[in-house]
Amino acid sequence: MTDSFKGFSPGKPNTVAVHTQFFSEVLPLVDDLAEMKVLLFCYRALLQKSGTYRYLVRDDFLEDESLRQGLAVIEEDIEAALQRGLQRALEHRVLLAAEVEGQIFYFMNTVKGQAAVRQIAAGQFIPDTGNRVEILPERPTIFRLYEENIGQITPMLVDDLKDAEDEFPYEWLEDAMKIAVEQNKRSWKYVRAVLERWQKEGRNHETLERSGSTNGGFAGHRWSDYAE
């Protein structure tokens, strides 16, 4: 039995921007699955890079577990699949490459990518070989956070959670739910009250004393401050 996709998580999606030209001009050119997977990886990975010119090196591709798994589906020799995907992307000029001291740097064929390749050829730009990409893990949506920390989502909670996702920073949502778990107050009412207090007073005013608290909450505040 083959693995199947369980569906996209509800709530605000984690997205990666793709050029509209990818669908109108690049997609008709792509005739190799390895090339497609390499190109999609480039879109995601380049978002994690910084600097005037964003680029990838071969190890950036090989060290990403999701890409490795994707290439392994195509053939056992992952490096061969990667090489073929990169070569096809270069032939179609979706990617550009420049070599510096034996290291090949890959750029998306954008205005900046073209400028970087020209400057490398002219000796005006030398990429930093230590500027490695780190693919950040996807952050769970508020729905997953709630289910993993608080409990089952009821239909009445859906709109409240969506509103909170728009209203509060992700880190606040995550931390407030962790606090609810630590204080054994697993309810949305408690989480929402913590968020609203932070919004009103600022988080700097909260002294989180997760141990030694006799009221099951924060220092200087009663449980009723959050529950009522």
PDB file of N, CA and C in Angstrom, residues 64-113:
ATOM      1  N   ASP A  64      19.215  18.082   2.708  1.00  0.00           N
ATOM      2  CA  ASP A  64      17.804  18.257   3.049  1.00  0.00           C
ATOM      3  C   ASP A  64      17.092  16.910   2.974  1.00  0.00           C
ATOM      4  N   GLU A  65      16.563  16.463   4.099  1.00  0.00           N
ATOM      5  CA  GLU A  65      15.985  15.125   4.171  1.00  0.00           C
ATOM      6  C   GLU A  65      14.729  14.985   3.309  1.00  0.00           C
ATOM      7  N   SER A  66      13.913  16.032   3.254  1.00  0.00           N
ATOM      8  CA  SER A  66      12.693  15.948   2.444  1.00  0.00           C
ATOM      9  C   SER A  66      13.028  15.778   0.967  1.00  0.00           C
ATOM     10  N   LEU A  67      14.028  16.524   0.500  1.00  0.00           N
ATOM     11  CA  LEU A  67      14.431  16.395  -0.903  1.00  0.00           C
ATOM     12  C   LEU A  67      15.045  15.031  -1.162  1.00  0.00           C
ATOM     13  N   ARG A  68      15.861  14.561  -0.235  1.00  0.00           N
ATOM     14  CA  ARG A  68      16.475  13.238  -0.402  1.00  0.00           C
ATOM     15  C   ARG A  68      15.394  12.162  -0.534  1.00  0.00           C
ATOM     16  N   GLN A  69      14.382  12.248   0.313  1.00  0.00           N
ATOM     17  CA  GLN A  69      13.296  11.267   0.234  1.00  0.00           C
ATOM     18  C   GLN A  69      12.564  11.376  -1.102  1.00  0.00           C
ATOM     19  N   GLY A  70      12.376  12.615  -1.550  1.00  0.00           N
ATOM     20  CA  GLY A  70      11.698  12.816  -2.826  1.00  0.00           C
ATOM     21  C   GLY A  70      12.486  12.273  -4.002  1.00  0.00           C
ATOM     22  N   LEU A  71      13.798  12.445  -3.965  1.00  0.00           N
ATOM     23  CA  LEU A  71      14.640  11.934  -5.049  1.00  0.00           C
ATOM     24  C   LEU A  71      14.772  10.419  -4.987  1.00  0.00           C
ATOM     25  N   ALA A  72      14.744   9.863  -3.770  1.00  0.00           N
ATOM     26  CA  ALA A  72      14.871   8.410  -3.615  1.00  0.00           C
ATOM     27  C   ALA A  72      13.684   7.673  -4.227  1.00  0.00           C
ATOM     28  N   VAL A  73      12.553   8.345  -4.321  1.00  0.00           N
ATOM     29  CA  VAL A  73      11.381   7.745  -4.958  1.00  0.00           C
ATOM     30  C   VAL A  73      11.632   7.543  -6.454  1.00  0.00           C
ATOM     31  N   ILE A  74      12.476   8.419  -7.017  1.00  0.00           N
ATOM     32  CA  ILE A  74      12.752   8.364  -8.455  1.00  0.00           C
ATOM     33  C   ILE A  74      13.766   7.280  -8.777  1.00  0.00           C
ATOM     34  N   GLU A  75      14.868   7.249  -8.009  1.00  0.00           N
ATOM     35  CA  GLU A  75      15.880   6.209  -8.203  1.00  0.00           C
ATOM     36  C   GLU A  75      16.721   6.079  -6.950  1.00  0.00           C
ATOM     37  N   GLU A  76      17.358   4.926  -6.789  1.00  0.00           N
ATOM     38  CA  GLU A  76      18.124   4.650  -5.582  1.00  0.00           C
ATOM     39  C   GLU A  76      19.316   5.584  -5.445  1.00  0.00           C
ATOM     40  N   ASP A  77      19.958   5.907  -6.548  1.00  0.00           N
ATOM     41  CA  ASP A  77      21.138   6.774  -6.530  1.00  0.00           C
ATOM     42  C   ASP A  77      20.679   8.231  -6.424  1.00  0.00           C
ATOM     43  N   ILE A  78      20.600   8.726  -5.201  1.00  0.00           N
ATOM     44  CA  ILE A  78      20.078  10.074  -4.954  1.00  0.00           C
ATOM     45  C   ILE A  78      20.952  11.131  -5.613  1.00  0.00           C
ATOM     46  N   GLU A  79      22.265  10.954  -5.530  1.00  0.00           N
ATOM     47  CA  GLU A  79      23.164  11.955  -6.106  1.00  0.00           C
ATOM     48  C   GLU A  79      23.026  12.014  -7.625  1.00  0.00           C
ATOM     49  N   ALA A  80      22.795  10.876  -8.240  1.00  0.00           N
ATOM     50  CA  ALA A  80      22.602  10.860  -9.695  1.00  0.00           C
ATOM     51  C   ALA A  80      21.303  11.568 -10.069  1.00  0.00           C
ATOM     52  N   ALA A  81      20.262  11.343  -9.277  1.00  0.00           N
ATOM     53  CA  ALA A  81      18.982  12.010  -9.534  1.00  0.00           C
ATOM     54  C   ALA A  81      19.126  13.514  -9.354  1.00  0.00           C
ATOM     55  N   LEU A  82      19.862  13.914  -8.315  1.00  0.00           N
ATOM     56  CA  LEU A  82      20.085  15.342  -8.082  1.00  0.00           C
ATOM     57  C   LEU A  82      20.860  15.963  -9.233  1.00  0.00           C
ATOM     58  N   GLN A  83      21.919  15.291  -9.657  1.00  0.00           N
ATOM     59  CA  GLN A  83      22.734  15.822 -10.749  1.00  0.00           C
ATOM     60  C   GLN A  83      21.909  15.989 -12.021  1.00  0.00           C
ATOM     61  N   ARG A  84      21.064  15.012 -12.291  1.00  0.00           N
ATOM     62  CA  ARG A  84      20.220  15.098 -13.482  1.00  0.00           C
ATOM     63  C   ARG A  84      19.229  16.262 -13.359  1.00  0.00           C
ATOM     64  N   GLY A  85      18.637  16.411 -12.177  1.00  0.00           N
ATOM     65  CA  GLY A  85      17.692  17.501 -11.972  1.00  0.00           C
ATOM     66  C   GLY A  85      18.342  18.861 -12.119  1.00  0.00           C
ATOM     67  N   LEU A  86      19.534  19.013 -11.547  1.00  0.00           N
ATOM     68  CA  LEU A  86      20.260  20.283 -11.665  1.00  0.00           C
ATOM     69  C   LEU A  86      20.651  20.552 -13.114  1.00  0.00           C
ATOM     70  N   GLN A  87      21.135  19.522 -13.784  1.00  0.00           N
ATOM     71  CA  GLN A  87      21.572  19.692 -15.171  1.00  0.00           C
ATOM     72  C   GLN A  87      20.416  20.112 -16.072  1.00  0.00           C
ATOM     73  N   ARG A  88      19.261  19.483 -15.883  1.00  0.00           N
ATOM     74  CA  ARG A  88      18.097  19.843 -16.695  1.00  0.00           C
ATOM     75  C   ARG A  88      17.653  21.275 -16.399  1.00  0.00           C
ATOM     76  N   ALA A  89      17.694  21.667 -15.134  1.00  0.00           N
ATOM     77  CA  ALA A  89      17.303  23.032 -14.765  1.00  0.00           C
ATOM     78  C   ALA A  89      18.259  24.059 -15.355  1.00  0.00           C
ATOM     79  N   LEU A  90      19.540  23.695 -15.448  1.00  0.00           N
ATOM     80  CA  LEU A  90      20.523  24.585 -16.068  1.00  0.00           C
ATOM     81  C   LEU A  90      20.324  24.646 -17.582  1.00  0.00           C
ATOM     82  N   GLU A  91      20.029  23.511 -18.184  1.00  0.00           N
ATOM     83  CA  GLU A  91      19.799  23.485 -19.635  1.00  0.00           C
ATOM     84  C   GLU A  91      18.581  24.325 -20.016  1.00  0.00           C
ATOM     85  N   HIS A  92      17.579  24.290 -19.174  1.00  0.00           N
ATOM     86  CA  HIS A  92      16.377  25.093 -19.425  1.00  0.00           C
ATOM     87  C   HIS A  92      16.548  26.539 -18.949  1.00  0.00           C
ATOM     88  N   ARG A  93      17.692  26.815 -18.338  1.00  0.00           N
ATOM     89  CA  ARG A  93      18.037  28.151 -17.834  1.00  0.00           C
ATOM     90  C   ARG A  93      17.044  28.681 -16.796  1.00  0.00           C
ATOM     91  N   VAL A  94      16.471  27.763 -16.058  1.00  0.00           N
ATOM     92  CA  VAL A  94      15.679  28.172 -14.893  1.00  0.00           C
ATOM     93  C   VAL A  94      16.639  28.471 -13.748  1.00  0.00           C
ATOM     94  N   LEU A  95      17.711  27.703 -13.684  1.00  0.00           N
ATOM     95  CA  LEU A  95      18.805  27.967 -12.756  1.00  0.00           C
ATOM     96  C   LEU A  95      20.026  28.426 -13.537  1.00  0.00           C
ATOM     97  N   LEU A  96      20.850  29.223 -12.861  1.00  0.00           N
ATOM     98  CA  LEU A  96      22.141  29.646 -13.399  1.00  0.00           C
ATOM     99  C   LEU A  96      23.216  29.143 -12.457  1.00  0.00           C
ATOM    100  N   ALA A  97      24.413  28.917 -12.982  1.00  0.00           N
ATOM    101  CA  ALA A  97      25.501  28.407 -12.155  1.00  0.00           C
ATOM    102  C   ALA A  97      26.774  29.186 -12.412  1.00  0.00           C
ATOM    103  N   ALA A  98      27.567  29.303 -11.358  1.00  0.00           N
ATOM    104  CA  ALA A  98      28.887  29.932 -11.463  1.00  0.00           C
ATOM    105  C   ALA A  98      29.840  29.142 -10.579  1.00  0.00           C
ATOM    106  N   GLU A  99      31.064  28.949 -11.054  1.00  0.00           N
ATOM    107  CA  GLU A  99      32.043  28.172 -10.306  1.00  0.00           C
ATOM    108  C   GLU A  99      33.109  29.086  -9.731  1.00  0.00           C
ATOM    109  N   VAL A 100      33.391  28.892  -8.442  1.00  0.00           N
ATOM    110  CA  VAL A 100      34.437  29.650  -7.756  1.00  0.00           C
ATOM    111  C   VAL A 100      35.284  28.664  -6.967  1.00  0.00           C
ATOM    112  N   GLU A 101      36.553  28.554  -7.328  1.00  0.00           N
ATOM    113  CA  GLU A 101      37.502  27.679  -6.643  1.00  0.00           C
ATOM    114  C   GLU A 101      36.965  26.255  -6.516  1.00  0.00           C
ATOM    115  N   GLY A 102      36.402  25.747  -7.600  1.00  0.00           N
ATOM    116  CA  GLY A 102      35.922  24.373  -7.623  1.00  0.00           C
ATOM    117  C   GLY A 102      34.541  24.155  -7.035  1.00  0.00           C
ATOM    118  N   GLN A 103      33.968  25.195  -6.467  1.00  0.00           N
ATOM    119  CA  GLN A 103      32.633  25.104  -5.877  1.00  0.00           C
ATOM    120  C   GLN A 103      31.615  25.714  -6.832  1.00  0.00           C
ATOM    121  N   ILE A 104      30.543  24.993  -7.107  1.00  0.00           N
ATOM    122  CA  ILE A 104      29.503  25.506  -8.004  1.00  0.00           C
ATOM    123  C   ILE A 104      28.385  26.134  -7.180  1.00  0.00           C
ATOM    124  N   PHE A 105      28.020  27.338  -7.555  1.00  0.00           N
ATOM    125  CA  PHE A 105      26.949  28.070  -6.882  1.00  0.00           C
ATOM    126  C   PHE A 105      25.763  28.184  -7.836  1.00  0.00           C
ATOM    127  N   TYR A 106      24.578  27.876  -7.314  1.00  0.00           N
ATOM    128  CA  TYR A 106      23.365  27.872  -8.132  1.00  0.00           C
ATOM    129  C   TYR A 106      22.480  29.059  -7.767  1.00  0.00           C
ATOM    130  N   PHE A 107      22.016  29.757  -8.782  1.00  0.00           N
ATOM    131  CA  PHE A 107      21.152  30.925  -8.616  1.00  0.00           C
ATOM    132  C   PHE A 107      19.868  30.725  -9.413  1.00  0.00           C
ATOM    133  N   MET A 108      18.770  31.291  -8.921  1.00  0.00           N
ATOM    134  CA  MET A 108      17.560  31.329  -9.730  1.00  0.00           C
ATOM    135  C   MET A 108      17.784  32.339 -10.846  1.00  0.00           C
ATOM    136  N   ASN A 109      17.241  32.073 -12.030  1.00  0.00           N
ATOM    137  CA  ASN A 109      17.446  32.968 -13.173  1.00  0.00           C
ATOM    138  C   ASN A 109      16.526  34.183 -13.052  1.00  0.00           C
ATOM    139  N   THR A 110      16.889  35.049 -12.126  1.00  0.00           N
ATOM    140  CA  THR A 110      16.195  36.319 -11.924  1.00  0.00           C
ATOM    141  C   THR A 110      17.169  37.438 -12.271  1.00  0.00           C
ATOM    142  N   VAL A 111      16.712  38.668 -12.184  1.00  0.00           N
ATOM    143  CA  VAL A 111      17.599  39.808 -12.454  1.00  0.00           C
ATOM    144  C   VAL A 111      18.799  39.770 -11.515  1.00  0.00           C
ATOM    145  N   LYS A 112      18.551  39.495 -10.241  1.00  0.00           N
ATOM    146  CA  LYS A 112      19.662  39.446  -9.284  1.00  0.00           C
ATOM    147  C   LYS A 112      20.551  38.237  -9.525  1.00  0.00           C
ATOM    148  N   GLY A 113      19.957  37.116  -9.889  1.00  0.00           N
ATOM    149  CA  GLY A 113      20.759  35.937 -10.183  1.00  0.00           C
ATOM    150  C   GLY A 113      21.679  36.163 -11.364  1.00  0.00           C
TER     151      GLY A 113
END
